[in-house]
GROMACS .gro file of C-alpha atoms in nm:
model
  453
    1UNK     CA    1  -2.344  -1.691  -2.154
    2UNK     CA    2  -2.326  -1.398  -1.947
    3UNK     CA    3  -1.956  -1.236  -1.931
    4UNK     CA    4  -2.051  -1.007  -1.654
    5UNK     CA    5  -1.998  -1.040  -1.255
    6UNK     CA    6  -2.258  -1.307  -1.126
    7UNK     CA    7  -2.425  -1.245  -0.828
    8UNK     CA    8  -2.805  -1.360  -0.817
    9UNK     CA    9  -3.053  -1.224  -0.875
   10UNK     CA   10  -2.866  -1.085  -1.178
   11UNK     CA   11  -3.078  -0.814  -1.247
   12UNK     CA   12  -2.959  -0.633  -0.945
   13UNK     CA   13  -3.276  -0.634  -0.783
   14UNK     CA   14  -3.290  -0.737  -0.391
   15UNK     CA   15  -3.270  -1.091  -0.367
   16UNK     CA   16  -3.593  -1.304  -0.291
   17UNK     CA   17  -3.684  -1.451   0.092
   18UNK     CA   18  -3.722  -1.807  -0.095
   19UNK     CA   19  -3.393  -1.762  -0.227
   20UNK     CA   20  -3.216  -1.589   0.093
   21UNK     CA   21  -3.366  -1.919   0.224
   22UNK     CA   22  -3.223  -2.170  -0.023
   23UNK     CA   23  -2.917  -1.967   0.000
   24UNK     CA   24  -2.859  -2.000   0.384
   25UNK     CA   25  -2.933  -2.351   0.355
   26UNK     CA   26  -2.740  -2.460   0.116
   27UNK     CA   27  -2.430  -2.262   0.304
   28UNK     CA   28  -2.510  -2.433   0.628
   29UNK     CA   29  -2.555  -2.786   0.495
   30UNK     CA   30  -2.225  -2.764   0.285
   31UNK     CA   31  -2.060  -2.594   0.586
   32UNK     CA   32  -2.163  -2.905   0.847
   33UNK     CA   33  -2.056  -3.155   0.551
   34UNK     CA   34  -1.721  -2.979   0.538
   35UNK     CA   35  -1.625  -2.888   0.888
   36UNK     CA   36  -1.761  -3.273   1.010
   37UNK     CA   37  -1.534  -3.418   0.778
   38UNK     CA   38  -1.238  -3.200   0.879
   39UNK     CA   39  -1.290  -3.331   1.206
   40UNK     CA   40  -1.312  -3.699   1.123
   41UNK     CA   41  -0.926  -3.602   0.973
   42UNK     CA   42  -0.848  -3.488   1.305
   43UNK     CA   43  -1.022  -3.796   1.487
   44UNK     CA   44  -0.884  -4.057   1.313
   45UNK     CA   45  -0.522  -3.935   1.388
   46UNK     CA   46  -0.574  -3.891   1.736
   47UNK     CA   47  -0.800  -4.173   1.792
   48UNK     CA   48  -0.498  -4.448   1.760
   49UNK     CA   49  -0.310  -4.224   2.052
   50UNK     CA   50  -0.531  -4.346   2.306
   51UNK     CA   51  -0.580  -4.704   2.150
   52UNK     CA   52  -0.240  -4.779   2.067
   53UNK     CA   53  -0.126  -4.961   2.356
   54UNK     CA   54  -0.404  -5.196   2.445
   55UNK     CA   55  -0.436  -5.294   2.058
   56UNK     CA   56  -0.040  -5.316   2.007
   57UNK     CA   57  -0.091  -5.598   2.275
   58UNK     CA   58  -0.405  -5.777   2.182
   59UNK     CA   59  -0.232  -5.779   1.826
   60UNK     CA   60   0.088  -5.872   1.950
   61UNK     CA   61   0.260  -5.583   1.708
   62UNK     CA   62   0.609  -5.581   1.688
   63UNK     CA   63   0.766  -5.196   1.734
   64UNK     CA   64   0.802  -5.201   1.352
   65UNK     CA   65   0.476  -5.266   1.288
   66UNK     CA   66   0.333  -5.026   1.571
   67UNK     CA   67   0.522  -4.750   1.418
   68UNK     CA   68   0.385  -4.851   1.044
   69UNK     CA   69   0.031  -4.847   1.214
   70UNK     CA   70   0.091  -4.518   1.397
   71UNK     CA   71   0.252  -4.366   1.073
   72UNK     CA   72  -0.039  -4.503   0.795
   73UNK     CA   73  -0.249  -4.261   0.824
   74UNK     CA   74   0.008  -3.995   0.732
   75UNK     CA   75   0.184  -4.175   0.429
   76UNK     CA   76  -0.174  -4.160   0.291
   77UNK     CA   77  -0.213  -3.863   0.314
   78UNK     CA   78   0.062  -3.788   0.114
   79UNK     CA   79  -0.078  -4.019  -0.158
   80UNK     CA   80  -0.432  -3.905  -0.127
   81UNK     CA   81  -0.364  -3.545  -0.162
   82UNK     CA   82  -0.264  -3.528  -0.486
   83UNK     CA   83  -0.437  -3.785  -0.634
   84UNK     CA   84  -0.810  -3.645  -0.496
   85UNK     CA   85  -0.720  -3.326  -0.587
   86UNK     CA   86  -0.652  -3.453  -0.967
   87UNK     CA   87  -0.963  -3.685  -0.964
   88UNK     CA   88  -1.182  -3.377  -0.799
   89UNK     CA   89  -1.058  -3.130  -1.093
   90UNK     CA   90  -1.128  -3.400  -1.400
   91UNK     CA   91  -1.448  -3.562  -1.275
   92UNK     CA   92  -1.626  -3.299  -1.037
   93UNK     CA   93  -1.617  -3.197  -0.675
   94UNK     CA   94  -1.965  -3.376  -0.557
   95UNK     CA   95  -1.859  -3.695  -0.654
   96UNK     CA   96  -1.546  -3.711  -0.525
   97UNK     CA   97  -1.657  -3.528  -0.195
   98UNK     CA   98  -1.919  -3.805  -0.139
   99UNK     CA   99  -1.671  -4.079  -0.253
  100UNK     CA  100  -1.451  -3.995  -0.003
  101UNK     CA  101  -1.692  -3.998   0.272
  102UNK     CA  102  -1.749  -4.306   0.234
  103UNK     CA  103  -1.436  -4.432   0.238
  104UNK     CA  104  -1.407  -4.308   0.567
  105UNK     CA  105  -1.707  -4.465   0.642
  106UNK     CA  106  -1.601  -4.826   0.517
  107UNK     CA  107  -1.251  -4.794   0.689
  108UNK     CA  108  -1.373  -4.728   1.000
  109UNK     CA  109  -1.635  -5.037   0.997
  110UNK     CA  110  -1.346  -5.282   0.865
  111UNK     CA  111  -1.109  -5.170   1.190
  112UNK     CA  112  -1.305  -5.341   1.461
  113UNK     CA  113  -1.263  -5.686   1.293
  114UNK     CA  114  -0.882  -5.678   1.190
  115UNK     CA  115  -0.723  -5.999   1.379
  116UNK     CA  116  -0.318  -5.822   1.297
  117UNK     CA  117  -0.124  -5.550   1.255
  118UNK     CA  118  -0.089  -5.551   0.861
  119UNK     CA  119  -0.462  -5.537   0.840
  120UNK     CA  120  -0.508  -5.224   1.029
  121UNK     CA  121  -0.189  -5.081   0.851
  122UNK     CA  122  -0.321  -5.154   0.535
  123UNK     CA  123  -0.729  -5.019   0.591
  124UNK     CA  124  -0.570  -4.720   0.804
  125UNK     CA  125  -0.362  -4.641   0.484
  126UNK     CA  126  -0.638  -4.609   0.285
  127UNK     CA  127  -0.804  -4.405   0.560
  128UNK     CA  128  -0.537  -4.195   0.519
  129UNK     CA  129  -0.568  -4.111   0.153
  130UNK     CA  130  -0.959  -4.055   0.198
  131UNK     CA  131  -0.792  -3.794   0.451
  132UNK     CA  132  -0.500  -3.648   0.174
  133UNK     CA  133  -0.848  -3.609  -0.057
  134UNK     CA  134  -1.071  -3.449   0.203
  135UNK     CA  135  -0.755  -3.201   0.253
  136UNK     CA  136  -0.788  -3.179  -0.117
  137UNK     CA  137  -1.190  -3.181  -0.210
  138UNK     CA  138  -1.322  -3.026   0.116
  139UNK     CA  139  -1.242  -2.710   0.156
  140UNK     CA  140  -1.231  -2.606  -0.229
  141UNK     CA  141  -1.578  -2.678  -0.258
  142UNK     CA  142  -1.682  -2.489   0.018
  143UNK     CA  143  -1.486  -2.181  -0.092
  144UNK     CA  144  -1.652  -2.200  -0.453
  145UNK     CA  145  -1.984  -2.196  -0.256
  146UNK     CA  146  -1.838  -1.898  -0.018
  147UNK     CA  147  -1.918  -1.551  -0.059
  148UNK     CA  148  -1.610  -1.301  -0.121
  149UNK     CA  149  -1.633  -1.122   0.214
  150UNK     CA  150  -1.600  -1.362   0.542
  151UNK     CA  151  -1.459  -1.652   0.325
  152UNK     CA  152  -1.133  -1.660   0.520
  153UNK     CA  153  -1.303  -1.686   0.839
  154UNK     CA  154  -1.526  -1.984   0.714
  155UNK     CA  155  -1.247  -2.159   0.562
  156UNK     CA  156  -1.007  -2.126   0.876
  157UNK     CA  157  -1.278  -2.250   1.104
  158UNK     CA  158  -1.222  -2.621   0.950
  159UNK     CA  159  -0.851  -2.616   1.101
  160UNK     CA  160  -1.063  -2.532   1.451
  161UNK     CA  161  -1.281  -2.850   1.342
  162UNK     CA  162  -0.933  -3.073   1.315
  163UNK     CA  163  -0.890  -2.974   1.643
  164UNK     CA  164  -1.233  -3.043   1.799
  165UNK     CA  165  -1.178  -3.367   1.622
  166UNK     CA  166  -0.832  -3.500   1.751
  167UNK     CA  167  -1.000  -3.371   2.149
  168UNK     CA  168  -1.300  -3.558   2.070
  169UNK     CA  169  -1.156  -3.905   1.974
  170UNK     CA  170  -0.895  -3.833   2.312
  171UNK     CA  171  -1.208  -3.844   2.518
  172UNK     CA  172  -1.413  -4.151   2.348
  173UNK     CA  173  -1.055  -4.313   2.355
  174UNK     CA  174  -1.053  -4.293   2.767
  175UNK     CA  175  -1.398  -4.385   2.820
  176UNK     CA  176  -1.292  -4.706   2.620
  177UNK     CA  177  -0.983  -4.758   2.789
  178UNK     CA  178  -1.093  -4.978   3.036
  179UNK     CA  179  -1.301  -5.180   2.875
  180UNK     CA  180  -1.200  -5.500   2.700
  181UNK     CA  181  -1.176  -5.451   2.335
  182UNK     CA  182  -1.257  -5.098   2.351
  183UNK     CA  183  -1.009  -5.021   2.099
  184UNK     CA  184  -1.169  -5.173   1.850
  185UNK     CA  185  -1.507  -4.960   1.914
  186UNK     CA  186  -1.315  -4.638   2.011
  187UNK     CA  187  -1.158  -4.682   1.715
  188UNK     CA  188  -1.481  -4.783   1.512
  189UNK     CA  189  -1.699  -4.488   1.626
  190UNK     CA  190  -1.546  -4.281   1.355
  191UNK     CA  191  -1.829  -4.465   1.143
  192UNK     CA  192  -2.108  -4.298   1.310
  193UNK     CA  193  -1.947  -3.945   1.221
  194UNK     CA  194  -1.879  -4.077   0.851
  195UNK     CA  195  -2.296  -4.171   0.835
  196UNK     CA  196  -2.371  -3.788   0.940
  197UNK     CA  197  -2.142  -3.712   0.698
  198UNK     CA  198  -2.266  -3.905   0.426
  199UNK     CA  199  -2.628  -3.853   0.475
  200UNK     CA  200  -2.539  -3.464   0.493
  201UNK     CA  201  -2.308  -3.510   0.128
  202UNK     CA  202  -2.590  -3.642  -0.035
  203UNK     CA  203  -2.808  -3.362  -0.174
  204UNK     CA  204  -2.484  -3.112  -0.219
  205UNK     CA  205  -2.464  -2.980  -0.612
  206UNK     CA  206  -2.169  -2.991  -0.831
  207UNK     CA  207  -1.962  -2.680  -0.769
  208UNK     CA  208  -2.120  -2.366  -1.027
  209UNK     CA  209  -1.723  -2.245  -1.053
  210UNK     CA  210  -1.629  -2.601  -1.188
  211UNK     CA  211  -1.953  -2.654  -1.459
  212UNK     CA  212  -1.789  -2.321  -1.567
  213UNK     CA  213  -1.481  -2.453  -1.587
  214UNK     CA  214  -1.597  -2.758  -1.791
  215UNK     CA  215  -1.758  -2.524  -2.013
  216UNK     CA  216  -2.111  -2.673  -1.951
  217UNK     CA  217  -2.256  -2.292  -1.886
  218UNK     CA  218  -2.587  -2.377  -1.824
  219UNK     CA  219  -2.592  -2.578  -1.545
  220UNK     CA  220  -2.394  -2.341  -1.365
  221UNK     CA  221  -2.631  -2.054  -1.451
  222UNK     CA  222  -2.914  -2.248  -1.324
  223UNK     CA  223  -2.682  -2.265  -0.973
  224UNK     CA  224  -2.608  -1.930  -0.946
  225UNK     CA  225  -2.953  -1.793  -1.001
  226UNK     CA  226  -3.097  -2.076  -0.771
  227UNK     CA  227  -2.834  -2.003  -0.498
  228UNK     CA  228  -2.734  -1.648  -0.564
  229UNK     CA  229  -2.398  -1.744  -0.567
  230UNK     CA  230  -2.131  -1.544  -0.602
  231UNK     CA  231  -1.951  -1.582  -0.891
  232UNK     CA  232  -1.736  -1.305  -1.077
  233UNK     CA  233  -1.787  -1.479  -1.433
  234UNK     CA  234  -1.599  -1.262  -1.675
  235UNK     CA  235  -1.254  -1.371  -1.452
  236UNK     CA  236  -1.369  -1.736  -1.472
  237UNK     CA  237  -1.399  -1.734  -1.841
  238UNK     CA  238  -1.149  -1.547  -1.866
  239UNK     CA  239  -0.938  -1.780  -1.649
  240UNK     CA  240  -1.075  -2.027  -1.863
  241UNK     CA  241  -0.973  -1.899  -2.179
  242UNK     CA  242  -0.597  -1.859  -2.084
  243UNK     CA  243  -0.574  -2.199  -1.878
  244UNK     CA  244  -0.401  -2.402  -2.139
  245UNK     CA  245  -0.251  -2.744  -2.029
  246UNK     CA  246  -0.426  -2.920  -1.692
  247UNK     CA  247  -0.319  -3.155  -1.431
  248UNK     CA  248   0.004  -3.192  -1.254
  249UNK     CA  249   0.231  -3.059  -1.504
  250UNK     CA  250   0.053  -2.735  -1.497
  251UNK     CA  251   0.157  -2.691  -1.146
  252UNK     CA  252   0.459  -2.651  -1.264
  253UNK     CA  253   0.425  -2.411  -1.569
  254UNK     CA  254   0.521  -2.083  -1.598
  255UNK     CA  255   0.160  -1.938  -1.497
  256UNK     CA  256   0.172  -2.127  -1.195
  257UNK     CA  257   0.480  -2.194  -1.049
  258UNK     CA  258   0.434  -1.901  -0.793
  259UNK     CA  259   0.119  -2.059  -0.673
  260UNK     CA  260   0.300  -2.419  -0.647
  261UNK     CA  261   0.606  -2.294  -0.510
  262UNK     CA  262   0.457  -2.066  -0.253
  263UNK     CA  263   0.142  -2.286  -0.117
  264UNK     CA  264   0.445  -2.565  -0.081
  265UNK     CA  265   0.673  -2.383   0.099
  266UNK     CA  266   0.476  -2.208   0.331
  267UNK     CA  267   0.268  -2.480   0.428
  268UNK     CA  268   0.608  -2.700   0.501
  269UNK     CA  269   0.764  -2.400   0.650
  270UNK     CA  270   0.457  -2.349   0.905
  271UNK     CA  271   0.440  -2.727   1.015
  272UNK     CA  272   0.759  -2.852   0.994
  273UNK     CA  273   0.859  -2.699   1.330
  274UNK     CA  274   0.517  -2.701   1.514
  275UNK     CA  275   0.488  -3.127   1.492
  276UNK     CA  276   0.821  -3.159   1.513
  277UNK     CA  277   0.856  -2.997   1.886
  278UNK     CA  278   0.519  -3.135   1.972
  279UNK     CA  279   0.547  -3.507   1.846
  280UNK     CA  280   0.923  -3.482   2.076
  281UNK     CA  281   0.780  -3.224   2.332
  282UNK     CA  282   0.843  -3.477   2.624
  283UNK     CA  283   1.263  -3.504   2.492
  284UNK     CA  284   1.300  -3.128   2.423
  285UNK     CA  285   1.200  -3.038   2.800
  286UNK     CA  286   1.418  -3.270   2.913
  287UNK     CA  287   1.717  -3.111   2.697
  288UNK     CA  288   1.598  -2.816   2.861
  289UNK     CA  289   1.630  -2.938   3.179
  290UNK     CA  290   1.251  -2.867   3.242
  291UNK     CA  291   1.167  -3.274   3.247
  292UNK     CA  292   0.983  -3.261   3.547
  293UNK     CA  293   0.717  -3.020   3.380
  294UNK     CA  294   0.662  -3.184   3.122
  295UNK     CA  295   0.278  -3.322   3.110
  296UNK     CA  296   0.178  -2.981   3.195
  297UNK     CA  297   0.339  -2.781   2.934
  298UNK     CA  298   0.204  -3.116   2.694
  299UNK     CA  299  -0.168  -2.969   2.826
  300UNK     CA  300  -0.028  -2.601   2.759
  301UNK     CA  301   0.093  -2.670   2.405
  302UNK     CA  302  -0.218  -2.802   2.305
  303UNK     CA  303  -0.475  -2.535   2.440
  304UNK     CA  304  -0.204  -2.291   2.342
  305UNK     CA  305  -0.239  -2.390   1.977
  306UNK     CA  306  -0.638  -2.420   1.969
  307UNK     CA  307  -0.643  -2.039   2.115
  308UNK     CA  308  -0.431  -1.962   1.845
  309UNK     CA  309  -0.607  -2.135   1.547
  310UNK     CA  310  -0.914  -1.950   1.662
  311UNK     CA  311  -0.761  -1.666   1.686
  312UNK     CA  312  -0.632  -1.679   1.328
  313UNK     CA  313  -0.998  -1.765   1.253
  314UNK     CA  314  -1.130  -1.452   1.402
  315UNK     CA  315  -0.877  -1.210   1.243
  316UNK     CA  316  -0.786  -1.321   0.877
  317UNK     CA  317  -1.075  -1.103   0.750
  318UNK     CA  318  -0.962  -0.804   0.888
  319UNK     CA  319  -0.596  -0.751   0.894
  320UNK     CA  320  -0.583  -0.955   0.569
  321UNK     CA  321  -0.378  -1.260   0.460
  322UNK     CA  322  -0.007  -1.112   0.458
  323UNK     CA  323  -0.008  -0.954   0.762
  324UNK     CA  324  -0.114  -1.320   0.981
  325UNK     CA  325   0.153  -1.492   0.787
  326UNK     CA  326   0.433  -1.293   0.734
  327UNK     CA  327   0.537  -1.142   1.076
  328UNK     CA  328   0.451  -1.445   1.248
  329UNK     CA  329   0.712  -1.615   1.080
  330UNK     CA  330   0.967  -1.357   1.176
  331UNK     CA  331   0.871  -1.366   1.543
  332UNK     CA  332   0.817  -1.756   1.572
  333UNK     CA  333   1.164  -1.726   1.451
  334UNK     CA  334   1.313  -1.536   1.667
  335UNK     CA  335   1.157  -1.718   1.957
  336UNK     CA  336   1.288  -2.024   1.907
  337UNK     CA  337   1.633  -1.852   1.844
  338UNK     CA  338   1.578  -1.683   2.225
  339UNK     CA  339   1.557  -2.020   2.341
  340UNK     CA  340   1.841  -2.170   2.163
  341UNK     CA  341   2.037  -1.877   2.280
  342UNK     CA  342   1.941  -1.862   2.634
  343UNK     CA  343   1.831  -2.217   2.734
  344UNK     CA  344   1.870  -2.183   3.088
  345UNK     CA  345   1.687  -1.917   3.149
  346UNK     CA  346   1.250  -2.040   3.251
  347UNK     CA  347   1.104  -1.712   3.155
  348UNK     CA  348   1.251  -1.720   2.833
  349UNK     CA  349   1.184  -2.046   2.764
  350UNK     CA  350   0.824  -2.059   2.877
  351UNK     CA  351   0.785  -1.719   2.661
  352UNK     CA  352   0.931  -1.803   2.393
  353UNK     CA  353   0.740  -2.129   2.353
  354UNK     CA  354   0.443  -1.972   2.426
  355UNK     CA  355   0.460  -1.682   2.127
  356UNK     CA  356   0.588  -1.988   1.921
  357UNK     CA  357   0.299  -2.215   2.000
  358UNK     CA  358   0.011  -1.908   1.958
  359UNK     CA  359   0.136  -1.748   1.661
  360UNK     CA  360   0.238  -2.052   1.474
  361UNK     CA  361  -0.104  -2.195   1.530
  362UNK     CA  362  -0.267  -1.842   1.438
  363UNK     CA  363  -0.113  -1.845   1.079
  364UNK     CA  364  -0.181  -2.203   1.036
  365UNK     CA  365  -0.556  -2.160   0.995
  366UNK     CA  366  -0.433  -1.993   0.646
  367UNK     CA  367  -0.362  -2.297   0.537
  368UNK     CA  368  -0.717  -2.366   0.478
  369UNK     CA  369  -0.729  -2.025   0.289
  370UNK     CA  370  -0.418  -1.957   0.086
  371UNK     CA  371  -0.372  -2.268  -0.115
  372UNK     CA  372  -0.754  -2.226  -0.215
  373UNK     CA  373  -0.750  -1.913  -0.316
  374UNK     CA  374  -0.429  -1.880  -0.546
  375UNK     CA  375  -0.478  -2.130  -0.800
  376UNK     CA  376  -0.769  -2.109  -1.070
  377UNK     CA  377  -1.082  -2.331  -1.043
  378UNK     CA  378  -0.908  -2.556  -1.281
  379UNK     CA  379  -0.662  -2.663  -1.139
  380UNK     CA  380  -0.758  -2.593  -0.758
  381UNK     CA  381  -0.784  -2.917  -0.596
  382UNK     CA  382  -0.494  -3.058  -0.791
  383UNK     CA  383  -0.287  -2.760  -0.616
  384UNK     CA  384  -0.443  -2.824  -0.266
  385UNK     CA  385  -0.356  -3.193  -0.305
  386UNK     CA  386   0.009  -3.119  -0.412
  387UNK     CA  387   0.061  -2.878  -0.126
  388UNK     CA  388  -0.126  -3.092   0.157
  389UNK     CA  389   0.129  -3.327   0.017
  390UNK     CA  390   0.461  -3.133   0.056
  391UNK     CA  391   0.335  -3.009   0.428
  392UNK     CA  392   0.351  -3.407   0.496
  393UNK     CA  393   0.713  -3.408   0.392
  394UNK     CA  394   0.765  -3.093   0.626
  395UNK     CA  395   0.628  -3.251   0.913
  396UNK     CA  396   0.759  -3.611   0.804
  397UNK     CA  397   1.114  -3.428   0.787
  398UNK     CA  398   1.079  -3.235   1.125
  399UNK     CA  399   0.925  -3.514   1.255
  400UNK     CA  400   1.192  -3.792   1.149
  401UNK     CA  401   1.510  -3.541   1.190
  402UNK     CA  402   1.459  -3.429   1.524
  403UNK     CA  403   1.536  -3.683   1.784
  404UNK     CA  404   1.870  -3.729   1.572
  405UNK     CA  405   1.976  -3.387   1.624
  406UNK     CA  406   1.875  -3.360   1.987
  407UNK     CA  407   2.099  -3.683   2.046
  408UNK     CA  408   2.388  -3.598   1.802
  409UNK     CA  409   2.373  -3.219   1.809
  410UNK     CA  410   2.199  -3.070   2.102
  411UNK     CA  411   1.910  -2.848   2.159
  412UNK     CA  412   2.055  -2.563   2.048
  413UNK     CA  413   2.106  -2.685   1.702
  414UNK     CA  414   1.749  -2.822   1.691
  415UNK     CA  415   1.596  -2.513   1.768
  416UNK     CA  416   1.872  -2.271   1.570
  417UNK     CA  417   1.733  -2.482   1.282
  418UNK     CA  418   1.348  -2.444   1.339
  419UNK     CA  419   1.393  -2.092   1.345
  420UNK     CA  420   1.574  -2.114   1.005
  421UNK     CA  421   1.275  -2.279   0.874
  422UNK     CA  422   1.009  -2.012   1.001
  423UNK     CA  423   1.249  -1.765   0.839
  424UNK     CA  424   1.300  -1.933   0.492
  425UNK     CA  425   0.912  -1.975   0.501
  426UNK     CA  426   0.880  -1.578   0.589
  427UNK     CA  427   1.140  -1.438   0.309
  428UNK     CA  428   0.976  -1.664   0.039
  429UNK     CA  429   0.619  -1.547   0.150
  430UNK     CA  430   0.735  -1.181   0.155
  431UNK     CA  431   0.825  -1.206  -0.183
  432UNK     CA  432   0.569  -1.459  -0.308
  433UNK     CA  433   0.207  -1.461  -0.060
  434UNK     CA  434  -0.074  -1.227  -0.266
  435UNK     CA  435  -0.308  -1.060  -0.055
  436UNK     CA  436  -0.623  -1.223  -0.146
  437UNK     CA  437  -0.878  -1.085   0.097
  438UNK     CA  438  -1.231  -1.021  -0.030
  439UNK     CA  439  -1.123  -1.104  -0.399
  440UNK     CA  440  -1.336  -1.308  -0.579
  441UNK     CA  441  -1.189  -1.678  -0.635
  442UNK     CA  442  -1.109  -1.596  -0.971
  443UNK     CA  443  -0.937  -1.275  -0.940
  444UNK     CA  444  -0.760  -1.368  -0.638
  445UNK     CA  445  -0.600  -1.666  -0.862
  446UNK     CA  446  -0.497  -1.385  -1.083
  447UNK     CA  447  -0.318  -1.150  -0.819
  448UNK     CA  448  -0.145  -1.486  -0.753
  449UNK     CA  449   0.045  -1.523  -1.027
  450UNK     CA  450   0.130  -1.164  -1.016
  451UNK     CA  451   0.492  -1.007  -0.894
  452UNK     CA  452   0.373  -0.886  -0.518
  453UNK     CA  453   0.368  -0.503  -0.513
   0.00000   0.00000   0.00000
């Protein structure tokens, strides 16, 4: 086995057409399958917005169960994370990506024949830990595929394709709001984005970065040189050689517990806030005394924090990974703290929401970059899973907390807090985010677990 830097063809000469060819389509195909099911994540959590009241009635749901149904897809998440990510790093990516697929695709079938409320909870749940593992299996695939330069922008384009997702199942939700039943298809018509999906999963190849992993060299040669991936071997092996124990327990090891501790945090630290204000947006404008706008700045918020994300998307190549994280934190901060301090005055509030909403968003398309790209091949999706799961606790948290302290505390406190947050989440990445841009996978796992300079 080679135990140079792989790039094909190896021999340094120019690579061939039929290869530039194989290349490009293996990129785009794995690219669609990726970025498709991102956005089924995204349409299956806002699909139930729109369907929620006419099924909550033809179900006859009490408010308990409505909230369980609401809520499902997020406790699975929290579940599926981690335990995709473990399966994905014992058994293979390709399996598990197409495995999860169609789960999605089963799910989606089964909810327009549920006749109650636990039904849906339960195949919603399950939905929701085929979305923890597509958090988990999705995008660490694709950035073992990805080439060193531009791989931040292609991996922060799948928080765009949440997005597009959550929009999209708005819209097919009101053109089946009228009709009877229409639930149960708007809710359905995930299925025919799971088939795409599917069909699209099918002829993807195991992951070159994982054979090497697995020690089972030559099948990942054959990859590389049929795909010209690139693949910086000697830090793979060499990552390979100094792994030692796998699994969740090495998340917590010595050689990793910067990775853990920092894809965790800032993760949490990023969403936290951000759901919290928007799931509540509605009851913070009224403690604001700005009730009466409060639909529109709904509308605002949301394109707000789509300009961001694509923003972040368009940037994260060039002014590298610290630099959209860490001030943004500091300034989110301090925006929310205007507010608290001076909550009567429009401008400040409108301002202050506004650089909240944009910049928040902007760093949060990192969150499809940093978590892959700071722990080793080995143990990669186990680490996405584990920190997709602790974000759910952020936003669960935020999410759970807030309406108490608007009611017991006041606005002030709530927002005094939220800016504590986006602080805590800026001093531990100051001290603990690598800057990973244009490393290869391997070597950017390395600078990882390295005291930041």
């Amino acid at each position: 086995m080679a135990t140079t830097p792989a790039t094909a063809p190896q021999s340094g000469t120019p690579p061939t057409a039929a290869l530039l060819r194989e290349r490009r389509r293996l990129h785009t195909k794995l690219k669609l399958a990726t970025q498709i099911g991102e956005g089924i994540d995204g349409y299956i959590i806002g699909g139930i917005g729109m369907a929620m009241a006419a099924l909550t009635t033809d179900l006859h749901l009490s408010t308990v169960m409505e909230g369980l149904v609401g809520a499902s897809p997020l406790i699975g998440i929290f579940v599926g994370g981690p335990l995709f990510g473990r399966l994905a790093d014992r058994f293979g990516r390709r399996p598990v990506f197409l495995a999860d697929m169609l789960i999605f695709l089963v799910g989606s079938v089964l909810q327009f024949f549920v006749t109650d409320g636990l039904q849906l909870f339960l195949i919603r749940l399950v939905m929701g830990v085929a979305i923890g593992g597509e958090y988990a299996i999705g995008a660490p695939l694709l950035s073992e595929y990805a080439p060193r330069q531009g791989r931040g922008r292609l991996l922060a384009s799948l928080e765009i394709s949440w997005y597009v997702g959550y929009a999209l199942a708005t819209v097919v939700g009101a053109l089946f709001a009228d009709v009877q039943g229409g639930w149960r298809w708007s809710l359905a018509s995930s299925s025919v984005i799971a088939l795409v999906c599917v069909a699209l999963r099918g002829g993807i190849p195991e992951s070159a970065r994982w054979l090497l992993s697995k020690g089972r060299h030559e099948q990942a040669e054959e990859l590389i040189a049929k795909y010209g991936i690139e693949i910086d071997v000697t830090a793979e092996l060499d990552d390979l050689a100094e792994a030692g124990q796998e699994g969740f327990r090495a998340l917590f090891s010595r050689r990793h517990l910067r990775s853990t501790v920092f894809a965790g945090v800032f993760w949490a630290a990023l969403v936290l806030p951000y759901f919290a204000i928007g799931t509540f947006w509605t009851q913070v404008f009224d403690a604001l005394h700005m009730g009466d706008n409060a639909v529109a700045a709904l509308l605002v918020y949301s394109f707000t924090a789509v300009a961001g994300v694509t923003a972040g998307c368009l940037v994260v190549d060039r002014i590298g990974r610290r630099k959209l994280l860490i001030p943004p934190f500091w300034i989110t901060a301090g925006c929310l703290a205007l507010v608290a301090v001076w909550p009567s005055v429009t401008p400040v509030i409108v301002g202050g929401f506004l650089f909240f909403i944009f910049l928040n968003a902007a760093s949060s398309a990192l969150t499809a970059v940093y978590p892959l790209e700071v722990f080793p091949t080995s143990l990669r999706a186990t680490g996405v899973g584990f920190a997709t799961a602790m974000s759910r606790v952020g936003a669960a948290i935020g999410t759970f907390l807030l309406p108490m302290g608007l009611d017991r505390f006041g606005v002030r406190f709530v927002l005094l807090v939220g800016a504590g947050v986006l602080a805590a989440g800026g001093l531990v990445s100051h001290f603990l985010a690598p800057e990973t841009t244009d490393l290869d996978l391997a070597r950017a796992a390395r600078t990882a677990r390295e005291p930041v300079a």
